[in-house]
C-alpha positions as a printed NumPy array, in Angstrom:
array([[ 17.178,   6.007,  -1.237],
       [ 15.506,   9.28 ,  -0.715],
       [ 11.987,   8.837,  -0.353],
       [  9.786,   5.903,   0.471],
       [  6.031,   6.214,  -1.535],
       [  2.774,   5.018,   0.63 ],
       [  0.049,   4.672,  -2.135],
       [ -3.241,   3.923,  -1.01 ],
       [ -6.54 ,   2.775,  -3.233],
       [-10.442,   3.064,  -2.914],
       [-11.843,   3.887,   0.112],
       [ -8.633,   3.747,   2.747],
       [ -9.724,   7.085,   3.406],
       [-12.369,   5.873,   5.103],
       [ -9.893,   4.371,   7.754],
       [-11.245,   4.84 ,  11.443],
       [-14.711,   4.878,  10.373],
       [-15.35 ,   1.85 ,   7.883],
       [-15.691,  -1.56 ,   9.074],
       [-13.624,  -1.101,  12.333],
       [-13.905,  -4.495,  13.158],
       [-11.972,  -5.861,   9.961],
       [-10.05 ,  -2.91 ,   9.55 ],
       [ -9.572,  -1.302,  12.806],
       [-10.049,   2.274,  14.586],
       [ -6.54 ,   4.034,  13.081],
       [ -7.252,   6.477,  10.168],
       [ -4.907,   7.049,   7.394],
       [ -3.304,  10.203,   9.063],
       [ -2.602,   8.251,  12.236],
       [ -0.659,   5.81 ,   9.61 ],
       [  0.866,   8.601,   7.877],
       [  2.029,  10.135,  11.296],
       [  3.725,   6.522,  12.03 ],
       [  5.489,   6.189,   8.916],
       [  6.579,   9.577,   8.834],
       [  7.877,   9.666,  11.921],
       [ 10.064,   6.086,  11.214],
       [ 11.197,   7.704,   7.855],
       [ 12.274,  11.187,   9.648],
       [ 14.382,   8.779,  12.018],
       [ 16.149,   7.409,   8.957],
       [ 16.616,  10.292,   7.33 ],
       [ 14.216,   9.16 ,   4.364],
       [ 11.702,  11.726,   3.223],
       [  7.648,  10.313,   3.421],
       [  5.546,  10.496,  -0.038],
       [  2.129,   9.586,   0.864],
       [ -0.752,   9.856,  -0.985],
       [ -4.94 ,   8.213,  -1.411],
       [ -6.875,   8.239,  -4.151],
       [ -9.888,   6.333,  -5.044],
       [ -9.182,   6.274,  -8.454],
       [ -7.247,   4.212, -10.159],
       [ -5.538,   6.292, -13.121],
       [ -4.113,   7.958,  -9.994],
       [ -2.654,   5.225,  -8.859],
       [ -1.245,   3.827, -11.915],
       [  0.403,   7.106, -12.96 ],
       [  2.191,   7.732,  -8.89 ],
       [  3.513,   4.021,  -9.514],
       [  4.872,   5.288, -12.64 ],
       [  6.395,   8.229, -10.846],
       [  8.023,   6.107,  -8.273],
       [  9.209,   3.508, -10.386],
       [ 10.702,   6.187, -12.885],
       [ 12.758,   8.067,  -9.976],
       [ 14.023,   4.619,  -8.702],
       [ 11.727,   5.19 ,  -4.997],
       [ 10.298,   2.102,  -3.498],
       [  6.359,   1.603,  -2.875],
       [  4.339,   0.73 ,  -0.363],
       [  1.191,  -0.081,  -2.221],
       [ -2.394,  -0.819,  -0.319],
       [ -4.321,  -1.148,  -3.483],
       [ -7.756,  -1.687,  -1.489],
       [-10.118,  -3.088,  -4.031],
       [ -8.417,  -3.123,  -6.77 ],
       [ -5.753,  -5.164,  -5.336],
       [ -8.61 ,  -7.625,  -7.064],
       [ -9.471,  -6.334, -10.131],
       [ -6.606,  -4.449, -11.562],
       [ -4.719,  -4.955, -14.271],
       [ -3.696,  -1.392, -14.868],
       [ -1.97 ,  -1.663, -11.632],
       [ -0.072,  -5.147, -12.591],
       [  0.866,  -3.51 , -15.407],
       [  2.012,   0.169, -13.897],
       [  4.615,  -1.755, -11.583],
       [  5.926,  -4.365, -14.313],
       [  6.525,  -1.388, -17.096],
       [  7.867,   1.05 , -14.818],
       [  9.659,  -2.021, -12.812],
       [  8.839,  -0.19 ,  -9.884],
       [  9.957,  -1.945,  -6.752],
       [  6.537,  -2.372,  -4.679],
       [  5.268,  -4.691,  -1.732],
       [  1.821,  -4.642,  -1.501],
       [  0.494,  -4.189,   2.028],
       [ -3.427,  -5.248,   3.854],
       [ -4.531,  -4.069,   6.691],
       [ -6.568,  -7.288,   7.176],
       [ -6.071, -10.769,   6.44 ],
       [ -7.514, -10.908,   2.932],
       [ -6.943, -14.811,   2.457],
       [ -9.326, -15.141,   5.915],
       [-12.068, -12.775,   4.164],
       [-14.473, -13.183,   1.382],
       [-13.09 , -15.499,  -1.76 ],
       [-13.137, -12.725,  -4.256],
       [-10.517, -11.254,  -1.988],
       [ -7.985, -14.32 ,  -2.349],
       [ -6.782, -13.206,  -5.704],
       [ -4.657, -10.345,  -6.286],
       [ -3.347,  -9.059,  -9.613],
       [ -0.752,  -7.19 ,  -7.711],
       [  1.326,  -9.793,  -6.198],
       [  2.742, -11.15 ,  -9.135],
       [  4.527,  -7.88 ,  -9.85 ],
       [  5.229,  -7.142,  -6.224],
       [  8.782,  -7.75 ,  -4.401],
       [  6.492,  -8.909,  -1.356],
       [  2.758,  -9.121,   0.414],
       [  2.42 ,  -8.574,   3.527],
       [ -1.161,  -8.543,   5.256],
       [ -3.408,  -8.478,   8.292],
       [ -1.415,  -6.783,  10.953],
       [ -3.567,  -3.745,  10.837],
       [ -1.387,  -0.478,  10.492],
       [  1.741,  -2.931,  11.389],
       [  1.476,  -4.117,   8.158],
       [  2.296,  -0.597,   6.757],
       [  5.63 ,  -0.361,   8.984],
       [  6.399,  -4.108,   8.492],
       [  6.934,  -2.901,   4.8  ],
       [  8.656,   0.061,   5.47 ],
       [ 11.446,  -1.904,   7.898],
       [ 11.732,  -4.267,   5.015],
       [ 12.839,  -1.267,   2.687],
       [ 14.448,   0.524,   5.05 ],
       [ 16.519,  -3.221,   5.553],
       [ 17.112,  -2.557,   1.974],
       [ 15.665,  -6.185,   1.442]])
């Protein structure tokens, strides 16, 4: 493996300054800085983008799953709503775990279902920025 991809939805750029009481007071870039700095270690290079659009993410998934890279996908929003996304990681059988910051299955209802999971190798949610590195050990494990 050469590179690791962080993709990250609607509004995680936002981080630090939205809702810091669900979602806590680390920004993106401090999350970026941590992953980076774990993927340096390992000798893994660190593709990390945000977009709040979701043709963006579709076609990065595509990217990733095409050059055989694993994802780290934090899908905000559309984590409920997308089927674009389901669909990105099935037809480019893109190996992803889908990441939270919070505990989505403690929040609001709408937030229990996610069209991602189905497609994803695994979910892993409401450890804050841990979450991100929880799914980065588990590919760097090579799970």
């Amino acid at each position: 493996m050469s590179a690791v991809h962080v993709l990250n939805g609607p509004n995680l750029n936002l981080l630090g300054k939205r809702e810091p009481g669900i979602y806590g007071s680390a920004t993106l870039d401090d999350i970026r800085a941590q992953l980076d700095e774990r993927c340096r270690a390992k000798g893994v290079s660190l593709v990390f983008k945000q977009s709040n659009f979701e043709g963006d993410l579709v076609t990065w998934i595509q990217e990733a799953g095409a050059a055989g890279a694993p994802v780290i996908l934090n899908a905000g929003a559309l984590t409920h709503t997308s089927i674009a996304l389901y669909d990105a990681i099935k037809g480019a059988q893109a190996s992803v775990i889908e990441v939270h910051l919070s505990n989505v299955h403690a929040r609001e209802s709408f937030r229990h279902h996610s069209y991602i999971s189905p497609a994803a190798r695994g979910v892993i949610a409401g450890f804050g920025p841990l979450s991100y590195l929880l799914a980065l050990e588990a590919i760097l494990q090579n799970i």
